[in-house]
GROMACS .gro file of C-alpha atoms in nm:
model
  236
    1UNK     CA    1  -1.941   2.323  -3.646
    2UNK     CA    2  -1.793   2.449  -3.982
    3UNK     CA    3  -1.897   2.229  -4.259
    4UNK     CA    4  -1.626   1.997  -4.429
    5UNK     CA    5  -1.634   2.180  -4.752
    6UNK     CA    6  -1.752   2.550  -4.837
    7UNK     CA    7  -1.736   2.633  -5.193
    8UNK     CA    8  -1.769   3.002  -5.313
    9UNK     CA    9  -1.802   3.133  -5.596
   10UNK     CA   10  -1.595   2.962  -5.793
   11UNK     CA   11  -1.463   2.986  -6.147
   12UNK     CA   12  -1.153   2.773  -6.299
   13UNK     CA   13  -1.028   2.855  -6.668
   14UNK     CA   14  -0.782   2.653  -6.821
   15UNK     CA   15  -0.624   2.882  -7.132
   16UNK     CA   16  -0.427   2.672  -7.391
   17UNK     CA   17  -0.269   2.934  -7.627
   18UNK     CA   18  -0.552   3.162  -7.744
   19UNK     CA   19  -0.826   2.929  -7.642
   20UNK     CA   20  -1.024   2.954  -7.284
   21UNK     CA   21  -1.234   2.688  -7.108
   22UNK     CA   22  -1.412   2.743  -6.864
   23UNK     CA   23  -1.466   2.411  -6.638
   24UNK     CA   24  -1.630   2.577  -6.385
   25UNK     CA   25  -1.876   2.940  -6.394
   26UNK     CA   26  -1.950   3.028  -6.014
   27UNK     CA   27  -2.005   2.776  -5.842
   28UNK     CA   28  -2.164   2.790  -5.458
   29UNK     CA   29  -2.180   2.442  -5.254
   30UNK     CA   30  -2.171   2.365  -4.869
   31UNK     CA   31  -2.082   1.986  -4.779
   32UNK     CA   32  -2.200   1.901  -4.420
   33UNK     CA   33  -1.968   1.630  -4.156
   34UNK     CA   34  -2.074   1.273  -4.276
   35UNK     CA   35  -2.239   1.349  -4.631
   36UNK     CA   36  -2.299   1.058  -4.867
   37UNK     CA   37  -2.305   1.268  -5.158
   38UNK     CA   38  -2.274   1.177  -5.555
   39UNK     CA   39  -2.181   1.400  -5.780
   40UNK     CA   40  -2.308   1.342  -6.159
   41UNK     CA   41  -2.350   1.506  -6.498
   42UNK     CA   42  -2.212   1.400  -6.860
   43UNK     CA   43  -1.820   1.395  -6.919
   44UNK     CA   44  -1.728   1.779  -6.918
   45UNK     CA   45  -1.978   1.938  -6.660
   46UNK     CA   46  -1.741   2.011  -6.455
   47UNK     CA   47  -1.734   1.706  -6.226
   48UNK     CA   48  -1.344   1.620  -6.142
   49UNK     CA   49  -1.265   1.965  -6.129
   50UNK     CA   50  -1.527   2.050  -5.872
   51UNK     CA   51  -1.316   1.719  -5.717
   52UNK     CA   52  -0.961   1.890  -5.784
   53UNK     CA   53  -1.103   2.193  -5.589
   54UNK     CA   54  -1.247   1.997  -5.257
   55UNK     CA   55  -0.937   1.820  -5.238
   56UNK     CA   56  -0.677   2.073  -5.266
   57UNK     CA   57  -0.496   1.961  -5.587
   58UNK     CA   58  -0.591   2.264  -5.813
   59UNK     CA   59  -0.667   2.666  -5.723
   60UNK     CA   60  -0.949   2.799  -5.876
   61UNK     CA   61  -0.966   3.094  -6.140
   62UNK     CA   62  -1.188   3.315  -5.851
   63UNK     CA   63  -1.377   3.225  -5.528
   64UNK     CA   64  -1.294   3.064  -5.242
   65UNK     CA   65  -1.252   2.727  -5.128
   66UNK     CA   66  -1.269   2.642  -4.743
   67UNK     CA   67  -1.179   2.316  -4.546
   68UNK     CA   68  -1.267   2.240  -4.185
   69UNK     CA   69  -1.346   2.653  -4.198
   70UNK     CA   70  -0.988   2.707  -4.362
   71UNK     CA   71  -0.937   2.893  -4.663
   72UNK     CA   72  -0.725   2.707  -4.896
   73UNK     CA   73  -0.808   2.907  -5.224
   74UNK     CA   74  -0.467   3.057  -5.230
   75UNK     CA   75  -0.263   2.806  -5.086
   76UNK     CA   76   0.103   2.722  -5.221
   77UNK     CA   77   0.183   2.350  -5.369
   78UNK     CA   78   0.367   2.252  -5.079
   79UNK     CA   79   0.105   2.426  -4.820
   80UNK     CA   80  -0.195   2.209  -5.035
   81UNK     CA   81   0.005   1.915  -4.991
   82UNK     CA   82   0.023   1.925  -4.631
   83UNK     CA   83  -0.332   2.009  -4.596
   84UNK     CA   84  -0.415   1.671  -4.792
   85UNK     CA   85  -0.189   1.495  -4.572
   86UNK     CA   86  -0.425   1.340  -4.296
   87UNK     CA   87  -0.747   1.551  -4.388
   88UNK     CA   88  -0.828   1.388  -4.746
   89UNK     CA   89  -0.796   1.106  -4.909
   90UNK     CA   90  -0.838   1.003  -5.237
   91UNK     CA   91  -1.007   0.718  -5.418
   92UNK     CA   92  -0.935   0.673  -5.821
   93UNK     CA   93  -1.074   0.523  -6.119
   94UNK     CA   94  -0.755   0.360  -6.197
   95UNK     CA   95  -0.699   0.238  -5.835
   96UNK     CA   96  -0.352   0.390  -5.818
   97UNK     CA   97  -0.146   0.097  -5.638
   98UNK     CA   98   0.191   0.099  -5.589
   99UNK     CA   99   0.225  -0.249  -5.813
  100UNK     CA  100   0.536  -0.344  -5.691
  101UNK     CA  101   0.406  -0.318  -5.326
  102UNK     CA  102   0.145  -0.555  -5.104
  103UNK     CA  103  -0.170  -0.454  -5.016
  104UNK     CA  104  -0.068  -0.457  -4.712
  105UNK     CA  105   0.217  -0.200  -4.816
  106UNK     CA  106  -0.014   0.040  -5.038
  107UNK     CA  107  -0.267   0.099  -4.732
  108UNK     CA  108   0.061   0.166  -4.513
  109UNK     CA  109   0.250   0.399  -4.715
  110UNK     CA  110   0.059   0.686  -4.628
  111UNK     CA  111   0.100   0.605  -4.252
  112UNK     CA  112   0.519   0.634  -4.315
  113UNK     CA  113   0.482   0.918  -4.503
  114UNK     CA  114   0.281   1.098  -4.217
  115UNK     CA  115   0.552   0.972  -3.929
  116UNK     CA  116   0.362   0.722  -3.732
  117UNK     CA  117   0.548   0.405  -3.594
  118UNK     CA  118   0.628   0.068  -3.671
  119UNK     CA  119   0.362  -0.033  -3.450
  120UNK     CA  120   0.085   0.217  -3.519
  121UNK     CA  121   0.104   0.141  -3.856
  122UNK     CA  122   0.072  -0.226  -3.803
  123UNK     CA  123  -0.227  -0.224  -3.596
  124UNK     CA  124  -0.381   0.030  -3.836
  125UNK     CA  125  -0.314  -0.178  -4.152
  126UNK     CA  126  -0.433  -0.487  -4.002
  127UNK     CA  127  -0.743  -0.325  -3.888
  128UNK     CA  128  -0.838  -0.122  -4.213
  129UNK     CA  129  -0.766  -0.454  -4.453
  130UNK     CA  130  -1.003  -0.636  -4.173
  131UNK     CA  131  -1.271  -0.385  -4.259
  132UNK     CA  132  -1.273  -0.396  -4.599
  133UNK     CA  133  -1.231  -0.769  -4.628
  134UNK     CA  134  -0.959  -0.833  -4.721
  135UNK     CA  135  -0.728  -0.958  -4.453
  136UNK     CA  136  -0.641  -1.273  -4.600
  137UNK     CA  137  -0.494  -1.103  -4.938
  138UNK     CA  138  -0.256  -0.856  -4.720
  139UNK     CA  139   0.009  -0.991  -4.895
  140UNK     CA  140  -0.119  -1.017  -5.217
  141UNK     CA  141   0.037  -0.740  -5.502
  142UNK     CA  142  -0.214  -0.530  -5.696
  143UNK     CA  143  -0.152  -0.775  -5.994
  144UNK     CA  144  -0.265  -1.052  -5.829
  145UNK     CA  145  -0.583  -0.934  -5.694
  146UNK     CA  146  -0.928  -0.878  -5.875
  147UNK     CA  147  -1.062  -0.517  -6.004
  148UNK     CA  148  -1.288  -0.500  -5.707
  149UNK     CA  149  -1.041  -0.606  -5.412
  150UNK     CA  150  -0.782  -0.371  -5.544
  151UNK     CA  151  -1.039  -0.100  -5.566
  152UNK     CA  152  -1.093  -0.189  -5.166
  153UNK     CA  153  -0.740  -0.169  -5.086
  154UNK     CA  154  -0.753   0.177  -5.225
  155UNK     CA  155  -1.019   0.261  -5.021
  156UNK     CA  156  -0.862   0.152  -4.721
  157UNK     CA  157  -0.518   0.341  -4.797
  158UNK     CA  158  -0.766   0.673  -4.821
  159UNK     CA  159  -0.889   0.561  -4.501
  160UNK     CA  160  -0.569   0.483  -4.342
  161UNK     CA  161  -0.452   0.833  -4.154
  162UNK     CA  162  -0.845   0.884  -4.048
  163UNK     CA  163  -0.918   1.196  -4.303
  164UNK     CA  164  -1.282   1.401  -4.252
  165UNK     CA  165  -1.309   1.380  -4.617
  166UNK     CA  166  -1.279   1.103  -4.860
  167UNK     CA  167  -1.317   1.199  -5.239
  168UNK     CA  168  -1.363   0.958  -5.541
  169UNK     CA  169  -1.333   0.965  -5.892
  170UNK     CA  170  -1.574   0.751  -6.073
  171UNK     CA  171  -1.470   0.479  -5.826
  172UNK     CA  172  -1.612   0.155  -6.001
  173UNK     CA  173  -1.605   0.286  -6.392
  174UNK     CA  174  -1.359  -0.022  -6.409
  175UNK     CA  175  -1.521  -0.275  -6.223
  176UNK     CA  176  -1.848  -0.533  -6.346
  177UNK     CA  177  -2.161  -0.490  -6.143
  178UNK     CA  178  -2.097  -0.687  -5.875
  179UNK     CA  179  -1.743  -0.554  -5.757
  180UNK     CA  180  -1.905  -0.201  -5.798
  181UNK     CA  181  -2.170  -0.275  -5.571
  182UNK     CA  182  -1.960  -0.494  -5.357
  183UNK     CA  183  -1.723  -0.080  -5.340
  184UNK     CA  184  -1.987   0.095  -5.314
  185UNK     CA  185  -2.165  -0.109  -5.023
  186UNK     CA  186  -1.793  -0.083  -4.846
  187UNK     CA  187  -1.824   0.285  -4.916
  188UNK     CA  188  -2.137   0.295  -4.804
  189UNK     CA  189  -2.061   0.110  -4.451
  190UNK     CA  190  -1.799   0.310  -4.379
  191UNK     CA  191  -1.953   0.619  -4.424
  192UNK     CA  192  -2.213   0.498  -4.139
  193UNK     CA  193  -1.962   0.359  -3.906
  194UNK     CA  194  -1.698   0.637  -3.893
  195UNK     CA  195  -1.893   0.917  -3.985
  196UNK     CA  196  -1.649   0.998  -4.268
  197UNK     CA  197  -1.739   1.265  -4.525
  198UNK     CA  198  -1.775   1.110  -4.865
  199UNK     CA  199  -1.780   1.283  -5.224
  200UNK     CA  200  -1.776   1.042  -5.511
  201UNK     CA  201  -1.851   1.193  -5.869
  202UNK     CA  202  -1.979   0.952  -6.141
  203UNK     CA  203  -2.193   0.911  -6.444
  204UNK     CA  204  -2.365   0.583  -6.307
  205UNK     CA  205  -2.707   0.575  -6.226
  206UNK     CA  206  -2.655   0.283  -6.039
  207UNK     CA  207  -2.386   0.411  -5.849
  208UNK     CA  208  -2.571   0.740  -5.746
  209UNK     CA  209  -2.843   0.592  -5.607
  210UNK     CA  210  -2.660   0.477  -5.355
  211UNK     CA  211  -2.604   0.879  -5.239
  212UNK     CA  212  -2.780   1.051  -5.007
  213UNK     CA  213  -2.796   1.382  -5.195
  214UNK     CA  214  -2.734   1.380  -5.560
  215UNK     CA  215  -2.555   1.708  -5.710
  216UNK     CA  216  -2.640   1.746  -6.060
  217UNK     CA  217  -2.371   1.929  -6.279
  218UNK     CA  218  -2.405   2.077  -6.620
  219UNK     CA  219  -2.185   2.301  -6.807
  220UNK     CA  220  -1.935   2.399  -6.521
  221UNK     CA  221  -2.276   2.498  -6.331
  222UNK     CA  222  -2.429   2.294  -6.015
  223UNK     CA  223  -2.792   2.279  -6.198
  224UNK     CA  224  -2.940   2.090  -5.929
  225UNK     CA  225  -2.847   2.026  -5.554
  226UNK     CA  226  -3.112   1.790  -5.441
  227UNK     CA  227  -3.145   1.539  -5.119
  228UNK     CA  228  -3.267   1.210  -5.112
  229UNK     CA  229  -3.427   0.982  -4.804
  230UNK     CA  230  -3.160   0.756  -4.685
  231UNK     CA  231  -3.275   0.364  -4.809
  232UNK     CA  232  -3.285   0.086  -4.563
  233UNK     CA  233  -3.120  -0.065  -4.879
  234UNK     CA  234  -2.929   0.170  -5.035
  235UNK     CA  235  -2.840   0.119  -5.414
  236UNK     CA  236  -3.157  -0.077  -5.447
   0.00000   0.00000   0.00000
């Protein structure tokens, strides 16, 4: 089976007028079906656009990025965009609700955007917002739900057209201790019972324990790609 994510290689340089960065020097990683895995390092190794790259919203400088075994290294904006649709989905620092919209709404408005019916959508919503607890605020709007339970209504909208990958950006930098490890424990469930890939990047200690393998990144370089015995407690 081809692994979720195959990383070769790669280099990304953003140039602004004479200047050059480079946010990532060569960078080789292989993500296997149903990793846990955290990615951390200080602000500027390299993290979220190691991220960018895995899910399709950026092309790097040189190397190759694969997908399910599909190179998407060279892929046009629109072609990314489709290959996001229903194989990735995204979790953000900032939560990224439609405010205006229910919960109920946000999880389904990836489901209308990928064609599925009144009815599919219905019995997918209900059942994702039952997962993550939160069936009884379906109707709630982004403003008038805590940090944590609108950071689980994002993860159910990732959820919600059954991707192989999930990716998330520092997902409880905004949230106290106890609504990150409330996320993170709904991360962590999830990842057991469906056997979704998860990449999370973050530069929490007590977030990253929670991973089963901790990549280390300095400097645009992976510096250290270690594993880590899966806890009967994770985050412990």
């Amino acid at each position: 089976m081809e692994p979720t994510a195959k990383i070769e290689n790669v280099t990304r340089v953003f140039k602004i007028g004479n200047v050059e960065t480079q946010a990532l020097r060569g960078v080789n990683l292989s993500i296997e079906n149903g990793e846990f895995i955290s990615l951390v390092g200080p602000s500027g190794s390299g993290k979220t656009t190691l991220l960018q790259m895995i899910g399709c919203l950026d092309q790097p400088t040189s190397g190759q990025v694969y997908i399910n075994g599909k190179d998407v290294s060279h892929l046009n904006r629109n072609q990314r965009a489709d290959m996001r649709r229903g194989t990735i989905g995204f979790i953000f620092q900032f939560f990224a609700l439609i405010p205006t919209l229910s919960a109920y709404e946000n999880v389904e408005m990836p489901l209308i955007l990928t064609g599925h019916s009144p009815a599919e959508r219905r019995q997918r919503v209900t059942e994702l917002l039952e997962t993550v607890g939160l069936s009884d605020r379906a109707q709630h709007r982004p403003d008038q739900l805590s940090g944590g339970e609108q950071q689980r209504v994002a993860i159910a909208r990732a959820l919600a057209t059954k991707p192989s990958l999930i990716l998330a950006d520092e997902p409880t930098a905004n949230l106290d201790t106890p609504n990150g490890k409330l996320v993170m424990e709904t991360m962590t469930r999830l990842n057991q019972e469906t056997g979704v890939t998860f990449v999370f990047a973050t530069h929490d200690p007590r977030v990253f324990n929670y991973a089963r393998r901790v990549i280390t990144m300095r400097d645009g370089l992976i510096v250290e790609n270690g594993t880590k015995v899966e806890k009967t407690n994770p985050g412990a």
